[in-house]
CSV table of C-alpha atoms in Angstrom, one decimal:
chain,number,residue,atom,x,y,z
A,54,MET,CA,223.8,11.3,209.7
A,55,MET,CA,220.3,12.4,210.8
A,56,LYS,CA,218.0,13.4,207.5
A,57,VAL,CA,215.3,16.2,208.6
A,58,SER,CA,212.2,18.4,207.1
A,59,TYR,CA,212.0,22.3,208.4
A,60,PHE,CA,209.4,21.3,210.4
A,61,GLU,CA,211.5,18.3,212.1
A,62,ALA,CA,214.7,20.6,213.0
A,63,LEU,CA,212.4,23.2,214.6
A,64,ASN,CA,211.2,20.7,216.4
A,65,ARG,CA,214.3,19.2,217.7
A,66,ILE,CA,216.1,22.8,218.6
A,67,GLN,CA,212.7,24.0,220.7
A,68,THR,CA,212.0,21.0,222.2
A,69,GLY,CA,216.3,20.6,223.5
A,70,LYS,CA,216.6,17.4,222.2
A,71,GLU,CA,220.4,16.8,221.8
A,72,GLN,CA,222.2,19.0,218.8
A,73,PHE,CA,224.3,18.6,216.5
A,74,PRO,CA,227.5,20.0,215.9
A,75,PHE,CA,227.2,20.1,212.0
A,76,THR,CA,224.5,21.0,210.1
A,77,LEU,CA,223.8,21.3,206.6
A,78,LEU,CA,220.6,23.6,205.4
A,79,TYR,CA,219.6,22.9,201.8
A,80,GLY,CA,216.6,23.8,199.7
A,81,PHE,CA,215.5,26.3,197.0
A,82,ASN,CA,213.1,27.4,200.3
A,83,GLU,CA,216.2,28.7,201.2
A,84,SER,CA,214.8,31.8,203.3
A,85,LEU,CA,213.4,29.2,205.4
A,86,GLY,CA,216.6,28.5,207.1
A,87,GLU,CA,217.2,32.2,208.9
A,88,ASN,CA,214.4,30.7,210.8
A,89,ILE,CA,216.7,27.5,211.6
A,90,VAL,CA,219.6,30.2,212.9
A,91,LYS,CA,217.2,32.0,214.5
A,92,ALA,CA,216.2,29.0,216.6
A,93,LEU,CA,219.6,28.1,217.0
A,94,VAL,CA,220.3,31.0,218.6
A,95,GLU,CA,217.8,32.0,220.9
A,96,LYS,CA,218.5,28.7,222.2
A,97,ASN,CA,222.0,28.2,222.6
A,98,LEU,CA,223.6,32.0,222.8
A,99,GLU,CA,222.9,34.5,226.0
A,100,LYS,CA,223.9,36.9,223.4
A,101,LYS,CA,224.9,37.3,219.8
A,102,SER,CA,228.1,39.2,219.4
A,103,ASP,CA,230.6,39.6,217.1
A,104,PHE,CA,232.9,36.9,219.4
A,105,ASN,CA,229.9,33.9,219.4
A,106,TYR,CA,228.9,34.6,215.8
A,107,ARG,CA,229.9,34.6,213.0
A,108,ARG,CA,228.7,34.7,208.6
A,109,TYR,CA,231.6,33.3,206.5
A,110,TYR,CA,230.5,34.0,202.1
A,111,LEU,CA,232.2,31.3,200.2
A,112,GLU,CA,231.9,33.0,196.5
A,113,SER,CA,233.6,34.5,194.1
A,114,GLY,CA,236.3,37.1,195.3
A,115,SER,CA,236.1,35.4,198.8
A,116,ASP,CA,239.4,34.5,200.9
A,117,HIS,CA,238.3,32.7,203.3
A,118,ASP,CA,238.5,28.8,203.4
A,119,TRP,CA,238.1,25.5,205.1
A,120,GLU,CA,241.1,25.7,207.5
A,121,GLU,CA,240.2,29.1,209.0
A,122,ILE,CA,236.8,28.2,209.0
A,123,VAL,CA,237.5,24.6,211.2
A,124,ASN,CA,240.3,26.8,213.1
A,125,GLU,CA,237.4,29.3,214.3
A,126,VAL,CA,234.8,26.6,215.7
A,127,ASN,CA,237.6,24.8,217.5
A,128,SER,CA,238.0,27.6,219.2
A,129,SER,CA,234.9,27.7,221.1
A,130,SER,CA,235.0,26.2,225.1
A,131,PHE,CA,232.4,24.7,227.7
A,132,PHE,CA,232.1,28.1,229.3
A,133,ILE,CA,228.5,29.4,228.1
A,134,GLU,CA,230.8,32.9,227.0
A,135,SER,CA,233.2,31.4,225.2
A,136,ARG,CA,230.3,29.0,222.3
A,137,LYS,CA,230.2,29.8,219.7
A,138,ILE,CA,227.7,29.4,216.1
A,139,ILE,CA,229.1,29.7,213.2
A,140,ILE,CA,227.5,30.4,210.1
A,141,VAL,CA,229.1,29.2,205.9
A,142,MET,CA,227.3,30.4,203.2
A,143,ILE,CA,228.1,28.6,200.0
A,144,ARG,CA,226.7,31.2,197.3
A,145,GLU,CA,228.4,29.9,194.3
A,146,THR,CA,227.4,26.1,192.5
A,147,ARG,CA,231.2,25.4,192.3
A,148,LYS,CA,231.5,25.8,195.9
A,149,LEU,CA,229.1,22.4,196.8
A,150,THR,CA,232.2,20.7,195.3
A,151,LEU,CA,234.9,20.2,197.7
A,152,GLU,CA,238.4,20.5,196.7
A,153,LYS,CA,240.3,17.1,198.2
A,154,ALA,CA,242.0,18.8,200.7
A,155,SER,CA,238.7,20.5,202.2
A,156,LYS,CA,237.2,17.1,202.3
A,157,ASP,CA,239.6,15.6,203.9
A,158,LEU,CA,239.8,18.4,206.5
A,159,LEU,CA,235.8,18.5,206.9
A,160,GLN,CA,236.0,15.1,207.3
A,161,LYS,CA,238.4,14.8,210.4
A,162,TYR,CA,236.4,17.3,212.1
A,163,LEU,CA,233.6,15.4,211.6
A,164,ARG,CA,235.0,12.3,213.5
A,165,SER,CA,235.8,14.0,216.8
A,166,PRO,CA,233.9,17.8,216.3
A,167,ASN,CA,233.7,20.4,218.8
A,168,LEU,CA,230.5,20.1,221.1
A,169,ASN,CA,230.5,23.4,221.8
A,170,SER,CA,229.9,25.1,218.5
A,171,ASN,CA,227.6,24.9,216.3
A,172,LEU,CA,229.3,25.3,212.5
A,173,ILE,CA,226.3,25.4,210.0
A,174,MET,CA,227.1,25.0,206.0
A,175,TYR,CA,223.8,26.6,204.8
A,176,ILE,CA,223.6,26.7,200.8
A,177,SER,CA,222.0,29.6,199.4
A,178,LEU,CA,222.0,30.1,196.0
A,179,ASN,CA,220.7,31.7,192.9
A,180,THR,CA,219.3,29.7,190.5
A,181,MET,CA,215.6,29.1,189.3
A,182,LYS,CA,213.5,26.3,190.8
A,183,ASP,CA,214.6,23.4,187.8
A,184,ASP,CA,217.9,24.0,188.2
A,185,PHE,CA,218.2,23.7,191.5
A,186,LYS,CA,216.1,20.5,191.6
A,187,GLN,CA,219.4,18.7,189.5
A,188,LEU,CA,221.9,20.5,191.7
A,189,LYS,CA,220.4,18.6,194.5
A,190,LYS,CA,219.5,15.4,192.3
A,191,GLN,CA,223.9,15.6,191.4
A,192,LYS,CA,226.0,18.4,193.3
A,193,ILE,CA,224.3,18.0,196.8
A,194,THR,CA,223.8,14.3,196.9
A,195,SER,CA,227.7,14.0,196.1
A,196,LEU,CA,228.0,17.2,199.0
A,197,LEU,CA,226.1,15.0,201.5
A,198,LYS,CA,227.7,11.5,200.7
A,199,ASP,CA,230.8,14.1,201.8
A,200,LEU,CA,229.9,15.0,205.2
A,201,GLU,CA,228.1,11.7,206.6
A,202,SER,CA,228.6,11.2,209.9
A,203,PRO,CA,226.9,10.2,213.2
A,204,HIS,CA,227.4,14.2,214.2
A,205,THR,CA,225.7,15.3,210.7
A,206,LEU,CA,221.9,16.7,210.7
A,207,ALA,CA,220.9,17.9,207.5
A,208,VAL,CA,217.5,19.2,206.8
A,209,ASP,CA,216.0,19.7,203.3
A,210,LEU,CA,214.2,23.1,203.9
A,211,ASP,CA,211.7,21.9,200.7
A,212,ASN,CA,210.6,18.9,202.6
A,213,ILE,CA,207.5,19.9,204.3
A,214,TYR,CA,204.3,18.1,204.7
A,215,GLU,CA,200.5,18.4,204.2
A,216,ARG,CA,199.8,17.5,207.9
A,217,GLU,CA,202.8,20.0,209.3
A,218,ILE,CA,201.7,22.7,207.5
A,219,LYS,CA,198.5,22.5,208.7
A,220,ASN,CA,199.6,22.4,212.5
A,221,TYR,CA,201.8,25.2,212.4
A,222,ILE,CA,198.7,27.3,210.5
A,223,LYS,CA,196.4,26.9,213.9
A,224,ASN,CA,199.4,26.9,216.2
A,225,TYR,CA,200.9,30.2,214.9
A,226,LEU,CA,197.3,31.9,214.9
A,227,LYS,CA,196.1,30.3,218.2
A,228,GLN,CA,199.3,31.7,219.8
A,229,ARG,CA,198.1,35.5,217.9
A,230,THR,CA,194.6,34.8,219.4
A,231,ILE,CA,193.2,34.2,216.4
A,232,THR,CA,191.3,31.1,215.5
A,233,ILE,CA,191.5,29.9,212.1
A,234,THR,CA,188.3,27.6,211.0
A,235,PRO,CA,188.6,24.0,208.9
A,236,THR,CA,187.3,25.5,206.5
A,237,ALA,CA,189.8,28.2,206.3
A,238,VAL,CA,193.0,25.6,206.6
A,239,ASP,CA,191.8,24.0,203.4
A,240,LYS,CA,191.3,27.1,201.2
A,241,ILE,CA,194.9,28.0,201.8
A,242,LEU,CA,196.3,24.8,201.0
A,243,GLU,CA,193.9,25.1,198.5
A,244,MET,CA,195.7,27.6,196.8
A,245,LYS,CA,199.2,27.5,197.8
A,246,GLY,CA,199.3,23.3,197.6
A,247,ASP,CA,202.4,23.8,195.6
A,248,ASP,CA,204.2,26.2,197.5
A,249,LEU,CA,203.9,25.2,200.3
A,250,ALA,CA,206.8,27.1,201.6
A,251,SER,CA,205.0,30.2,201.0
A,252,ILE,CA,202.8,29.9,203.2
A,253,ILE,CA,205.0,30.2,205.8
A,254,ASN,CA,206.2,33.7,204.7
A,255,GLN,CA,202.6,34.6,204.6
A,256,MET,CA,201.3,34.0,208.0
A,257,THR,CA,202.0,37.9,209.5
A,258,LYS,CA,199.3,38.9,207.3
A,259,PHE,CA,196.8,36.8,208.5
A,260,GLU,CA,197.2,38.3,212.4
A,261,ILE,CA,195.7,41.4,211.1
A,262,ALA,CA,193.2,42.4,213.3
A,263,ASP,CA,190.6,44.2,210.6
A,264,ILE,CA,190.0,40.7,208.7
A,265,ALA,CA,190.2,38.2,211.5
A,266,GLY,CA,187.1,40.0,212.7
A,267,GLU,CA,186.0,41.6,216.1
A,268,GLU,CA,185.9,38.1,216.9
A,269,ARG,CA,189.3,37.2,215.5
A,270,VAL,CA,187.4,33.9,213.2
A,271,LEU,CA,188.9,33.3,210.1
A,272,ASP,CA,187.4,31.8,207.2
A,273,ALA,CA,187.9,30.5,203.9
A,274,ASP,CA,186.1,34.4,202.5
A,275,ASP,CA,189.1,35.9,204.5
A,276,VAL,CA,191.6,33.7,203.3
A,277,ASP,CA,191.3,35.0,199.6
A,278,TRP,CA,191.5,38.0,200.5
A,279,VAL,CA,194.5,37.6,202.7
A,280,ILE,CA,196.5,35.9,199.5
A,281,THR,CA,195.0,37.1,196.5
A,282,GLY,CA,194.2,40.9,197.7
A,283,ILE,CA,190.7,40.4,196.3
A,284,GLU,CA,187.1,39.8,197.4
A,285,ALA,CA,186.1,36.2,197.8
A,286,HIS,CA,183.2,36.5,195.5
A,287,SER,CA,185.2,37.8,192.2
A,288,ILE,CA,185.9,34.7,190.3
A,289,TRP,CA,182.6,33.4,191.2
A,290,ASP,CA,181.1,36.2,190.0
A,291,LEU,CA,183.2,36.1,186.9
A,292,THR,CA,182.7,32.0,186.2
A,293,GLU,CA,178.7,33.1,187.2
A,294,ALA,CA,179.0,36.1,184.1
A,295,ILE,CA,180.6,33.1,182.2
A,296,GLU,CA,178.1,30.4,182.3
A,297,THR,CA,175.4,33.2,181.9
A,298,GLU,CA,177.0,34.5,179.2
A,299,ASN,CA,176.3,38.2,180.3
A,300,ILE,CA,179.3,39.8,178.6
A,301,SER,CA,178.8,43.6,180.3
A,302,LYS,CA,179.2,41.9,184.1
A,303,TYR,CA,182.3,39.1,183.0
A,304,LEU,CA,183.9,42.8,181.5
A,305,LYS,CA,183.4,44.8,184.8
A,306,VAL,CA,184.6,42.1,187.5
A,307,LEU,CA,188.2,41.2,185.2
A,308,GLN,CA,188.4,45.0,184.5
A,309,TYR,CA,187.6,45.0,188.8
A,310,LEU,CA,190.5,42.3,189.3
A,311,PHE,CA,193.0,43.7,187.2
A,312,ILE,CA,192.5,47.3,189.0
A,313,ASN,CA,193.5,45.1,191.8
A,314,GLY,CA,196.6,44.4,190.3
A,315,ILE,CA,195.7,41.0,189.8
A,316,LYS,CA,197.7,39.3,187.1
A,317,PRO,CA,195.9,37.2,184.4
A,318,ALA,CA,198.1,34.5,184.5
A,319,PHE,CA,196.7,34.0,188.4
A,320,ILE,CA,192.8,34.1,187.1
A,321,ILE,CA,194.1,31.8,184.2
A,322,GLY,CA,195.1,29.1,186.1
A,323,THR,CA,192.1,29.9,188.1
A,324,LEU,CA,189.8,29.1,185.5
A,325,ILE,CA,191.2,26.1,184.6
A,326,THR,CA,191.1,24.9,188.4
A,327,TYR,CA,188.0,26.1,188.6
A,328,TYR,CA,186.6,23.9,185.3
A,329,ASN,CA,188.3,20.9,185.8
A,330,LYS,CA,186.8,20.5,189.2
A,331,ILE,CA,183.3,21.1,187.7
A,332,PHE,CA,185.0,18.5,185.1
A,333,THR,CA,186.1,16.1,187.8
A,334,ALA,CA,182.5,17.1,190.0
A,335,LYS,CA,180.3,15.2,187.2
A,336,PHE,CA,182.6,12.1,186.8
A,337,LEU,CA,181.7,11.7,190.5
A,338,MET,CA,178.0,12.6,190.6
A,339,LYS,CA,177.4,10.0,187.9
A,340,GLN,CA,179.4,7.6,190.0
A,341,LYS,CA,176.6,8.1,192.7
A,342,TYR,CA,179.3,10.4,195.0
A,343,SER,CA,176.6,12.8,197.1
A,344,ALA,CA,177.1,17.1,197.1
A,345,ALA,CA,178.6,16.7,200.1
A,346,ASP,CA,181.7,14.4,199.7
A,347,ILE,CA,182.3,16.1,195.7
A,348,GLY,CA,182.6,19.4,197.8
A,349,LYS,CA,185.2,17.3,200.4
A,350,ALA,CA,187.3,15.3,197.4
A,351,LEU,CA,187.4,18.6,195.7
A,352,GLN,CA,187.6,21.0,198.9
A,353,GLN,CA,185.1,22.9,198.0
A,354,PRO,CA,184.1,25.9,200.4
A,355,SER,CA,181.1,25.2,202.0
A,356,PHE,CA,179.6,28.1,201.3
A,357,MET,CA,179.8,27.8,198.2
A,358,LEU,CA,179.2,24.3,197.9
A,359,ASP,CA,175.4,24.1,196.5
A,360,LYS,CA,176.4,27.0,194.1
A,361,PHE,CA,179.2,24.8,192.8
A,362,ILE,CA,176.6,21.5,192.4
A,363,HIS,CA,174.3,23.8,190.4
A,364,SER,CA,177.0,24.5,187.7
A,365,VAL,CA,177.9,21.0,187.9
A,366,ARG,CA,174.5,20.1,186.9
A,367,ASN,CA,174.2,22.6,184.6
A,368,PHE,CA,176.7,22.2,182.0
A,369,SER,CA,176.9,19.5,179.3
A,370,LYS,CA,180.2,17.3,178.6
A,371,SER,CA,180.3,19.0,175.5
A,372,ARG,CA,180.2,22.4,176.5
A,373,LEU,CA,182.2,21.8,179.4
A,374,LEU,CA,185.3,20.4,177.2
A,375,ALA,CA,184.7,23.2,174.2
A,376,ILE,CA,185.6,25.9,177.1
A,377,LEU,CA,188.6,24.0,178.5
A,378,ASP,CA,189.7,23.5,175.1
A,379,ILE,CA,189.4,27.4,174.8
A,380,ILE,CA,191.5,28.4,178.1
A,381,TYR,CA,194.1,26.5,177.8
A,382,LYS,CA,194.8,27.5,174.2
A,383,LEU,CA,194.3,30.5,176.6
A,384,ASP,CA,196.9,29.4,179.1
A,385,TYR,CA,199.6,28.6,176.4
A,386,GLU,CA,198.9,32.3,174.5
A,387,SER,CA,199.3,33.6,177.6
A,388,LYS,CA,202.6,32.4,178.9
A,389,THR,CA,204.4,32.9,174.9
A,390,ALA,CA,203.1,36.4,174.8
A,391,SER,CA,203.3,39.5,177.2
A,392,GLU,CA,201.4,40.2,179.7
A,393,ASP,CA,199.1,43.0,177.8
A,394,SER,CA,198.5,40.6,175.1
A,395,ALA,CA,197.0,38.1,178.1
A,396,ARG,CA,194.5,41.1,178.6
A,397,VAL,CA,193.6,41.6,175.8
A,398,SER,CA,193.1,37.8,175.5
A,399,LEU,CA,190.8,37.5,178.6
A,400,HIS,CA,189.0,40.3,177.4
A,401,ASN,CA,187.9,38.0,174.6
A,402,PHE,CA,187.3,34.8,176.0
A,403,ILE,CA,183.9,35.6,177.0
A,404,PHE,CA,182.7,36.7,173.2
A,405,GLN,CA,184.5,33.3,172.7
A,406,ILE,CA,182.8,31.0,174.6
A,407,LYS,CA,179.6,33.4,173.4
A,408,LEU,CA,180.3,31.7,170.4
A,409,LEU,CA,179.8,28.2,171.2
A,410,GLY,CA,176.2,28.7,171.4
A,411,LYS,CA,174.4,26.6,174.1
């Protein structure tokens, strides 16, 4: 069995490398599997039809079984017009555990598969991320062992590396005659670092000509607008109002963010990230790091670096810790109360800062 990442699987198909007759697609980011399927169809079928392309759904109420599916796969032949792609969608957790007869049948098929077909087992479950992690450790690991063979390709749709996504962003936009600056790429990764798969699903947003401008160049401030729907300077304005204890400005910027549909959780998360970066920067500054090195280490946009370093120098450690303490309490309250309550807490945040004094 060969185990590959999402981009490795796409590359294999697009560069014409030897294909595997049996492919297993699995991952919490299951929607990416459709890109794999699409690539296989474009590479192997002259024209998709009901004859050469079929999906079976193994779920509650389904009367399909693996014997029927394997018979369908084996009906494919050498001739181009009779090659097939058969997709089996696993829609229930219990279907991840193969019954003995089904396991024996599939293992027998994998010993001598039909090389004129692509049989794809596509795991598509309605689960939360943490629940899927447990399934991956237990049931999917066991399923992979059951389907072990030299003819099996296992594609982990959650396995996405930073270098791969960077190349993908640049190449995707280059094909659409848009240039993206290194700072903008870093900004995307900073904002979506814990969910790289979502970047793939949002790339069409970056094709909008009005955002790229006449020069067709995307920079870091454009990224803020595309991903969050707000101007890049808005969050900076908010933190500046906090630092200067400008209540009027803070409330106006906060209102602007709410009107534009920005959730309290996003604002709180951004503030936590911002003040943690200041805390880290103060430590690095004590270690004699230069402003440029601090900016690079903390992925600060070059156009905001001077302002950021100024904030770092002006914050006392005690005041910074007090602000972080307030924000973390605010974050806890926002996760245990309603969204309206979180909005009120954010409004009160500036007054709590004011009470801290200098």
